[in-house]
């Protein structure tokens, strides 16, 4: 069955898929994924429930580091299976208690349609709350990286930003990123695809080589 919102099936989008389209109510008004944040990256993330402790720390993390996402041409888009009223109450409560303001749209997915469409509702973890998912969606609306965390473990904001920078740098320079790559580190030059390229790589002193298939360079 096709992965569309009309089918209302629990589906698991995969890396490389087009981000399934949907319309939704958010704390910043109605949105449609196909038109949302045109020409930008989107980091779309779910949290299990408003007014819960781990979620409050995570949403505060997205809010306090929003400028770093802005600088990476990236829009934030939150989601939980809660009503708009619950979202508004929580946003205003956190602002009053901590001074942190969730200044990005949060989807009120009370009918669970978006959660099911994006595989955020994983019934063996919870039948009513979305797991902690993060979808990295590129400006062509292609899903490029997916993270899923359970209800009881918060995500790592440094890793979310690192992964976003890695995807963008990989696209910009046609390179791959090694273990623990962070901005400024050497990157992996794509391996040769034929014998001529392999010979050329072995003579190429512009990159640091372990062997023909593993070569790194600075950007
Ligand atoms: C939390 O955010 O603290 C939380 C939410 C749902 C289940 C467990 C923990």
Short mmCIF file of C-alpha atoms and ligand atoms in Angstrom, two decimals:
data_model
loop_
_atom_site.label_atom_id
_atom_site.label_comp_id
_atom_site.label_asym_id
_atom_site.label_seq_id
_atom_site.Cartn_x
_atom_site.Cartn_y
_atom_site.Cartn_z
CA UNK A 1 0.00 0.00 0.00
CA UNK A 2 1.30 3.44 -0.90
CA UNK A 3 2.64 5.60 1.89
CA UNK A 4 0.13 8.49 1.80
CA UNK A 5 -1.79 10.23 4.53
CA UNK A 6 -5.13 9.04 3.05
CA UNK A 7 -4.15 5.40 3.64
CA UNK A 8 -3.69 6.06 7.36
CA UNK A 9 -1.34 3.12 7.78
CA UNK A 10 1.58 2.95 10.15
CA UNK A 11 4.51 3.19 7.80
CA UNK A 12 8.25 3.60 8.20
CA UNK A 13 9.68 6.11 5.75
CA UNK A 14 13.20 5.23 4.74
CA UNK A 15 16.34 7.19 3.94
CA UNK A 16 16.10 8.35 0.32
CA UNK A 17 12.27 8.45 0.29
CA UNK A 18 10.36 11.61 -0.55
CA UNK A 19 9.06 13.07 2.72
CA UNK A 20 5.39 11.99 2.79
CA UNK A 21 3.09 14.97 2.36
CA UNK A 22 0.56 16.02 5.00
CA UNK A 23 -1.44 18.99 6.23
CA UNK A 24 -1.32 19.77 9.93
CA UNK A 25 -2.18 22.32 12.61
CA UNK A 26 0.82 23.77 14.40
CA UNK A 27 1.52 26.34 17.08
CA UNK A 28 2.46 28.70 14.21
CA UNK A 29 -0.61 28.02 12.03
CA UNK A 30 -1.53 25.42 9.43
CA UNK A 31 1.22 23.89 7.30
CA UNK A 32 1.54 21.49 4.38
CA UNK A 33 4.81 19.56 4.22
CA UNK A 34 5.11 19.93 0.42
CA UNK A 35 5.12 23.74 0.79
CA UNK A 36 6.82 24.07 4.17
CA UNK A 37 10.22 25.81 4.36
CA UNK A 38 10.80 25.91 0.60
CA UNK A 39 14.51 25.71 -0.40
CA UNK A 40 15.51 24.92 3.18
CA UNK A 41 16.47 21.86 5.17
CA UNK A 42 13.93 20.68 7.74
CA UNK A 43 14.64 18.94 11.02
CA UNK A 44 11.32 17.40 12.02
CA UNK A 45 11.19 15.77 15.43
CA UNK A 46 8.56 14.15 17.60
CA UNK A 47 8.34 14.05 21.37
CA UNK A 48 6.11 11.74 23.42
CA UNK A 49 4.05 14.28 25.35
CA UNK A 50 3.76 17.89 26.45
CA UNK A 51 4.36 18.69 30.14
CA UNK A 52 6.80 15.80 30.60
CA UNK A 53 10.35 16.18 31.91
CA UNK A 54 12.64 14.66 29.25
CA UNK A 55 10.60 16.30 26.47
CA UNK A 56 10.90 19.68 28.17
CA UNK A 57 14.69 19.38 28.24
CA UNK A 58 14.80 18.34 24.58
CA UNK A 59 12.46 21.04 23.31
CA UNK A 60 14.41 23.60 25.34
CA UNK A 61 17.57 22.30 23.66
CA UNK A 62 16.07 22.86 20.19
CA UNK A 63 14.87 26.33 21.26
CA UNK A 64 18.15 27.52 22.78
CA UNK A 65 20.16 26.31 19.77
CA UNK A 66 17.69 27.47 17.12
CA UNK A 67 20.13 30.12 15.87
CA UNK A 68 22.58 27.35 14.92
CA UNK A 69 19.85 25.67 12.85
CA UNK A 70 18.96 29.06 11.28
CA UNK A 71 22.62 29.48 10.29
CA UNK A 72 22.44 26.09 8.56
CA UNK A 73 19.40 27.16 6.49
CA UNK A 74 17.27 24.74 8.50
CA UNK A 75 13.72 25.01 9.85
CA UNK A 76 12.70 23.17 12.99
CA UNK A 77 9.34 21.37 13.12
CA UNK A 78 8.19 19.63 16.30
CA UNK A 79 5.32 17.17 16.77
CA UNK A 80 3.47 15.30 19.46
CA UNK A 81 0.13 13.57 19.85
CA UNK A 82 -1.29 16.45 21.84
CA UNK A 83 -3.83 19.21 21.15
CA UNK A 84 -2.97 22.75 20.15
CA UNK A 85 -4.28 23.84 23.57
CA UNK A 86 -1.85 21.53 25.35
CA UNK A 87 1.01 22.80 23.17
CA UNK A 88 0.13 26.44 23.86
CA UNK A 89 -0.16 25.79 27.60
CA UNK A 90 3.20 24.00 27.70
CA UNK A 91 5.02 26.58 25.55
CA UNK A 92 3.76 29.36 27.76
CA UNK A 93 4.49 27.45 30.99
CA UNK A 94 8.10 26.70 29.99
CA UNK A 95 8.58 30.34 28.96
CA UNK A 96 7.21 31.53 32.32
CA UNK A 97 9.25 29.07 34.40
CA UNK A 98 12.56 29.06 32.50
CA UNK A 99 12.52 31.96 30.04
CA UNK A 100 12.98 29.53 27.10
CA UNK A 101 10.53 30.07 24.24
CA UNK A 102 9.77 27.32 21.71
CA UNK A 103 9.85 29.64 18.70
CA UNK A 104 9.21 27.03 16.00
CA UNK A 105 6.03 25.25 14.85
CA UNK A 106 4.91 22.23 16.85
CA UNK A 107 2.37 19.96 15.12
CA UNK A 108 -0.73 19.03 17.12
CA UNK A 109 -1.09 15.46 15.85
CA UNK A 110 -4.08 14.58 17.97
CA UNK A 111 -5.48 12.19 15.30
CA UNK A 112 -2.00 10.52 15.02
CA UNK A 113 -2.06 10.84 11.22
CA UNK A 114 1.42 12.32 10.85
CA UNK A 115 2.90 10.07 13.55
CA UNK A 116 1.63 7.00 11.71
CA UNK A 117 2.75 8.33 8.33
CA UNK A 118 6.31 8.83 9.62
CA UNK A 119 6.61 5.69 11.75
CA UNK A 120 6.75 7.75 14.93
CA UNK A 121 4.08 5.65 16.62
CA UNK A 122 5.80 2.39 17.54
CA UNK A 123 3.13 0.42 19.42
CA UNK A 124 5.47 -1.91 21.29
CA UNK A 125 7.03 1.19 22.88
CA UNK A 126 3.77 3.12 23.30
CA UNK A 127 0.35 2.92 21.64
CA UNK A 128 -0.50 6.52 22.41
CA UNK A 129 2.73 8.54 22.42
CA UNK A 130 5.17 9.14 19.58
CA UNK A 131 8.72 7.95 20.10
CA UNK A 132 11.56 10.49 19.88
CA UNK A 133 12.14 10.58 16.12
CA UNK A 134 14.25 13.02 14.11
CA UNK A 135 13.88 13.31 10.32
CA UNK A 136 16.48 15.27 8.36
CA UNK A 137 14.76 16.44 5.16
CA UNK A 138 16.72 18.20 2.42
CA UNK A 139 15.54 21.16 0.30
CA UNK A 140 14.23 18.72 -2.34
CA UNK A 141 12.06 17.16 0.40
CA UNK A 142 14.05 13.94 0.41
CA UNK A 143 14.57 12.16 3.75
CA UNK A 144 18.31 11.99 4.31
CA UNK A 145 18.80 10.71 7.86
CA UNK A 146 16.48 9.28 10.51
CA UNK A 147 16.99 8.87 14.25
CA UNK A 148 14.66 7.00 16.60
CA UNK A 149 15.01 7.14 20.37
CA UNK A 150 12.78 5.49 22.98
CA UNK A 151 10.61 7.34 25.47
CA UNK A 152 13.10 7.20 28.33
CA UNK A 153 16.28 8.47 26.63
CA UNK A 154 16.71 12.05 25.48
CA UNK A 155 18.51 12.88 22.25
CA UNK A 156 21.87 14.64 21.89
CA UNK A 157 21.68 18.12 20.37
CA UNK A 158 25.39 18.16 19.47
CA UNK A 159 24.87 14.96 17.46
CA UNK A 160 21.77 16.34 15.71
CA UNK A 161 23.72 19.44 14.64
CA UNK A 162 26.81 17.39 13.74
CA UNK A 163 24.75 15.06 11.53
CA UNK A 164 23.10 18.04 9.80
CA UNK A 165 26.48 19.69 9.12
CA UNK A 166 27.87 16.37 7.88
CA UNK A 167 25.00 15.92 5.40
CA UNK A 168 25.33 19.48 4.11
CA UNK A 169 29.14 19.28 3.80
CA UNK A 170 28.91 15.91 2.05
CA UNK A 171 26.46 17.37 -0.50
CA UNK A 172 28.48 20.53 -1.04
CA UNK A 173 31.84 18.82 -1.62
CA UNK A 174 30.91 15.33 -2.88
CA UNK A 175 32.76 13.65 -0.03
CA UNK A 176 31.90 11.26 2.80
CA UNK A 177 32.34 11.75 6.50
CA UNK A 178 34.40 9.41 8.69
CA UNK A 179 33.69 8.25 12.22
CA UNK A 180 33.07 11.16 14.62
CA UNK A 181 33.59 13.72 11.85
CA UNK A 182 33.09 17.32 12.91
CA UNK A 183 33.54 20.59 11.05
CA UNK A 184 37.24 21.21 10.34
CA UNK A 185 38.19 17.50 10.32
CA UNK A 186 39.49 15.76 7.20
CA UNK A 187 36.83 14.19 4.94
CA UNK A 188 36.85 10.97 2.91
CA UNK A 189 37.50 11.22 -0.82
CA UNK A 190 35.15 8.88 -2.75
CA UNK A 191 36.98 5.62 -3.57
CA UNK A 192 38.09 5.01 -7.18
CA UNK A 193 35.51 3.33 -9.41
CA UNK A 194 37.84 1.61 -11.87
CA UNK A 195 41.48 0.57 -12.36
CA UNK A 196 42.52 3.86 -14.04
CA UNK A 197 41.13 5.85 -11.13
CA UNK A 198 42.84 3.48 -8.71
CA UNK A 199 46.23 4.00 -10.40
CA UNK A 200 45.65 7.77 -10.37
CA UNK A 201 44.71 7.69 -6.69
CA UNK A 202 47.90 5.81 -5.80
CA UNK A 203 49.95 8.59 -7.46
CA UNK A 204 47.86 11.41 -5.98
CA UNK A 205 49.82 13.12 -3.21
CA UNK A 206 47.13 15.72 -2.53
CA UNK A 207 45.30 13.43 -0.11
CA UNK A 208 46.29 11.38 2.92
CA UNK A 209 46.04 7.68 1.95
CA UNK A 210 45.86 4.46 3.94
CA UNK A 211 45.39 2.70 0.61
CA UNK A 212 43.55 3.39 -2.65
CA UNK A 213 40.13 2.83 -1.02
CA UNK A 214 40.67 4.99 2.06
CA UNK A 215 41.91 8.50 1.40
CA UNK A 216 41.23 11.70 3.31
CA UNK A 217 41.68 15.37 2.54
CA UNK A 218 41.09 18.73 4.18
CA UNK A 219 38.43 20.98 2.71
C1 LIG B 1 9.44 12.46 29.39
O1 LIG B 1 9.54 13.28 28.49
O2 LIG B 1 9.95 12.62 30.49
C2 LIG B 1 8.66 11.22 29.13
C3 LIG B 1 7.59 11.23 28.29
C4 LIG B 1 6.87 10.06 28.05
C5 LIG B 1 7.25 8.89 28.69
C6 LIG B 1 8.37 8.88 29.50
C7 LIG B 1 9.08 10.05 29.73
#
